[in-house]
Short mmCIF file of C-alpha atoms in Angstrom, two decimals:
data_model
loop_
_atom_site.label_atom_id
_atom_site.label_comp_id
_atom_site.label_asym_id
_atom_site.label_seq_id
_atom_site.Cartn_x
_atom_site.Cartn_y
_atom_site.Cartn_z
CA UNK T 163 -26.93 215.22 -50.09
CA UNK T 164 -25.25 217.61 -47.69
CA UNK T 165 -23.27 220.48 -49.08
CA UNK T 166 -20.20 221.72 -47.30
CA UNK T 167 -19.61 225.43 -47.33
CA UNK T 168 -16.10 226.87 -47.30
CA UNK T 169 -14.74 227.01 -43.77
CA UNK T 170 -11.79 229.28 -44.20
CA UNK T 171 -11.67 232.35 -46.38
CA UNK T 172 -8.89 233.04 -48.90
CA UNK T 173 -6.50 235.80 -47.97
CA UNK T 174 -8.02 238.95 -49.49
CA UNK T 175 -5.93 241.64 -47.85
CA UNK T 176 -2.98 241.75 -45.51
CA UNK T 177 -3.95 239.62 -42.50
CA UNK T 178 -1.63 239.33 -39.53
CA UNK T 179 -0.98 236.27 -37.40
CA UNK T 180 -3.08 236.26 -34.23
CA UNK T 181 -3.86 233.83 -31.43
CA UNK T 182 -6.27 231.88 -33.68
CA UNK T 183 -5.42 232.86 -37.28
CA UNK T 184 -2.25 232.41 -39.32
CA UNK T 185 -1.95 233.59 -42.94
CA UNK T 186 -0.09 231.05 -45.04
CA UNK T 187 0.91 230.73 -48.66
CA UNK T 188 1.40 227.45 -50.49
CA UNK T 189 2.15 226.18 -53.94
CA UNK T 190 -0.32 223.86 -55.66
CA UNK T 191 1.57 221.75 -58.19
CA UNK T 192 0.11 219.63 -60.97
CA UNK T 193 2.34 216.82 -62.16
CA UNK T 194 1.79 214.95 -65.39
CA UNK T 195 3.01 211.35 -65.36
CA UNK T 196 3.19 208.73 -68.06
CA UNK T 197 1.95 205.36 -66.83
CA UNK T 198 2.34 202.87 -69.64
CA UNK T 199 0.39 204.32 -72.55
CA UNK T 200 -1.73 206.54 -70.35
CA UNK T 201 -0.96 210.01 -69.13
CA UNK T 202 -2.27 210.92 -65.72
CA UNK T 203 -2.02 214.04 -63.62
CA UNK T 204 -2.08 214.60 -59.90
CA UNK T 205 -2.01 217.62 -57.59
CA UNK T 206 0.14 218.17 -54.53
CA UNK T 207 0.74 220.95 -52.02
CA UNK T 208 4.29 222.11 -51.33
CA UNK T 209 6.41 225.12 -50.39
CA UNK T 210 4.30 226.30 -47.48
CA UNK T 211 5.31 229.83 -46.48
CA UNK T 212 4.21 230.97 -43.07
CA UNK T 213 4.83 234.68 -43.58
CA UNK T 214 3.38 235.48 -47.01
CA UNK T 215 3.93 238.84 -48.62
CA UNK T 216 1.05 241.31 -48.89
CA UNK T 217 -0.22 240.44 -52.37
CA UNK T 218 1.10 236.99 -53.26
CA UNK T 219 4.04 234.68 -52.87
CA UNK T 220 7.03 234.60 -55.17
CA UNK T 221 6.62 232.53 -58.30
CA UNK T 222 8.85 229.48 -58.30
CA UNK T 223 10.64 227.94 -61.23
CA UNK T 224 8.77 224.94 -62.60
CA UNK T 225 9.79 222.29 -65.06
CA UNK T 226 7.98 221.26 -68.23
CA UNK T 227 6.20 218.37 -66.48
CA UNK T 228 4.64 220.51 -63.78
CA UNK T 229 2.27 223.44 -63.50
CA UNK T 230 2.04 225.40 -60.29
CA UNK T 231 -0.19 228.01 -58.71
CA UNK T 232 0.48 230.03 -55.56
CA UNK T 233 -2.43 230.32 -53.14
CA UNK T 234 -2.86 232.59 -50.11
CA UNK T 235 -5.11 231.36 -47.34
CA UNK T 236 -5.77 231.87 -43.63
CA UNK T 237 -5.48 228.90 -41.29
CA UNK T 238 -7.98 229.49 -38.51
CA UNK T 239 -8.28 227.37 -35.38
CA UNK T 240 -11.27 227.02 -33.08
CA UNK T 241 -11.70 226.15 -29.42
CA UNK T 242 -14.24 223.40 -30.09
CA UNK T 243 -11.72 221.51 -32.28
CA UNK T 244 -9.02 221.23 -29.56
CA UNK T 245 -9.51 217.47 -29.19
CA UNK T 246 -8.91 217.03 -32.93
CA UNK T 247 -5.77 219.18 -32.78
CA UNK T 248 -4.43 217.15 -29.85
CA UNK T 249 -5.13 213.91 -31.72
CA UNK T 250 -3.31 215.22 -34.81
CA UNK T 251 -0.34 216.53 -32.79
CA UNK T 252 0.02 213.25 -30.92
CA UNK T 253 0.32 211.26 -34.15
CA UNK T 254 3.72 210.21 -35.48
CA UNK T 255 3.57 212.75 -38.33
CA UNK T 256 1.11 215.62 -37.70
CA UNK T 257 -0.57 216.82 -40.89
CA UNK T 258 -2.04 220.01 -42.28
CA UNK T 259 -5.06 219.35 -44.50
CA UNK T 260 -6.21 221.24 -47.60
CA UNK T 261 -9.61 220.86 -49.27
CA UNK T 262 -10.13 221.99 -52.86
CA UNK T 263 -13.17 222.30 -55.06
CA UNK T 264 -12.59 221.02 -58.59
CA UNK T 265 -15.34 221.13 -61.22
CA UNK T 266 -13.65 218.66 -63.57
CA UNK T 267 -10.30 216.94 -64.00
CA UNK T 268 -9.28 219.58 -66.56
CA UNK T 269 -9.80 222.59 -64.27
CA UNK T 270 -7.55 224.00 -61.58
CA UNK T 271 -8.71 223.23 -58.03
CA UNK T 272 -9.87 226.16 -55.90
CA UNK T 273 -8.83 226.04 -52.23
CA UNK T 274 -11.80 226.19 -49.87
CA UNK T 275 -10.42 225.00 -46.53
CA UNK T 276 -7.17 224.63 -44.63
CA UNK T 277 -7.37 222.87 -41.28
CA UNK T 278 -5.45 220.82 -38.74
CA UNK T 279 -8.58 218.86 -37.78
CA UNK T 280 -8.95 215.37 -39.21
CA UNK T 281 -12.68 215.21 -38.46
CA UNK T 282 -13.34 218.46 -40.36
CA UNK T 283 -11.38 217.32 -43.40
CA UNK T 284 -13.15 213.94 -43.17
CA UNK T 285 -16.40 215.68 -44.09
CA UNK T 286 -14.74 216.94 -47.27
CA UNK T 287 -13.39 213.46 -48.06
CA UNK T 288 -16.92 212.07 -47.92
CA UNK T 289 -17.99 214.56 -50.61
CA UNK T 290 -16.65 215.36 -54.07
CA UNK T 291 -13.71 217.48 -52.95
CA UNK T 292 -10.00 217.05 -53.55
CA UNK T 293 -8.26 216.65 -50.18
CA UNK T 294 -4.49 216.87 -49.85
CA UNK T 295 -2.24 216.78 -46.81
CA UNK T 296 1.33 217.77 -45.97
CA UNK T 297 3.50 217.38 -42.91
CA UNK T 298 2.63 220.15 -40.49
CA UNK T 299 5.44 222.71 -40.17
CA UNK T 300 7.02 222.84 -36.70
CA UNK T 301 6.04 226.49 -36.06
CA UNK T 302 2.37 225.61 -36.63
CA UNK T 303 2.71 222.61 -34.29
CA UNK T 304 4.09 224.90 -31.57
CA UNK T 305 1.32 227.44 -32.25
CA UNK T 306 -1.34 224.72 -31.83
CA UNK T 307 0.31 223.46 -28.63
CA UNK T 308 0.28 227.02 -27.24
CA UNK T 309 -3.39 227.44 -28.24
CA UNK T 310 -4.32 224.21 -26.44
CA UNK T 311 -2.22 225.27 -23.45
CA UNK T 312 -3.97 228.66 -23.20
CA UNK T 313 -7.49 227.29 -23.53
CA UNK T 314 -7.03 223.89 -21.90
CA UNK T 315 -7.71 220.44 -23.21
CA UNK T 316 -11.22 219.86 -24.49
CA UNK T 317 -12.37 216.76 -22.71
CA UNK T 318 -15.48 215.07 -23.90
CA UNK T 319 -17.28 214.15 -20.70
CA UNK T 320 -19.81 211.37 -20.86
CA UNK T 321 -22.50 211.19 -18.24
CA UNK T 322 -23.21 207.94 -16.47
CA UNK T 323 -26.30 206.15 -17.61
CA UNK T 324 -29.13 205.63 -15.19
CA UNK T 325 -28.99 202.39 -13.35
CA UNK T 326 -31.10 199.91 -15.29
CA UNK T 327 -31.48 202.12 -18.35
CA UNK T 328 -31.73 200.14 -21.56
CA UNK T 329 -32.55 196.85 -19.88
CA UNK T 330 -35.66 194.89 -20.52
CA UNK T 331 -38.35 195.09 -17.92
CA UNK T 332 -38.64 191.88 -15.90
CA UNK T 333 -42.42 191.98 -15.36
#
């Protein structure tokens, strides 16, 4: 079994937005729902703040049915993922993906990755991680477009096969 290590580090001290990093803050909300006789809970990401304060984000008012936790994290983008970013941006609703590690259903998930790459988050989906997505904020979409514009599109070039390669020998 392959283990996936955390890709992006939580925000430990005041990090500023750069060409390839953007500190964000988001609220992780747990909702308890009654479905027939059973009570179930689910997690969702909301209230993404693109300019978090130094220590943490403001606490929001929550109702009795929900619990929430504010998380600081750094979204980091890489040149070798430009094709994935373009694919995400060209979709009808571009998404921002969050991967969380959760030991059991009773514990609070710990954020381990924030990415705009569907192939990266796909690796987390294949493992025992909680993966959530939200609509990508417009400023992040523009930031990704500018990043791709500065560094160019990453085209995956395939070489032509040799003539006759892979064919049975006619001896």
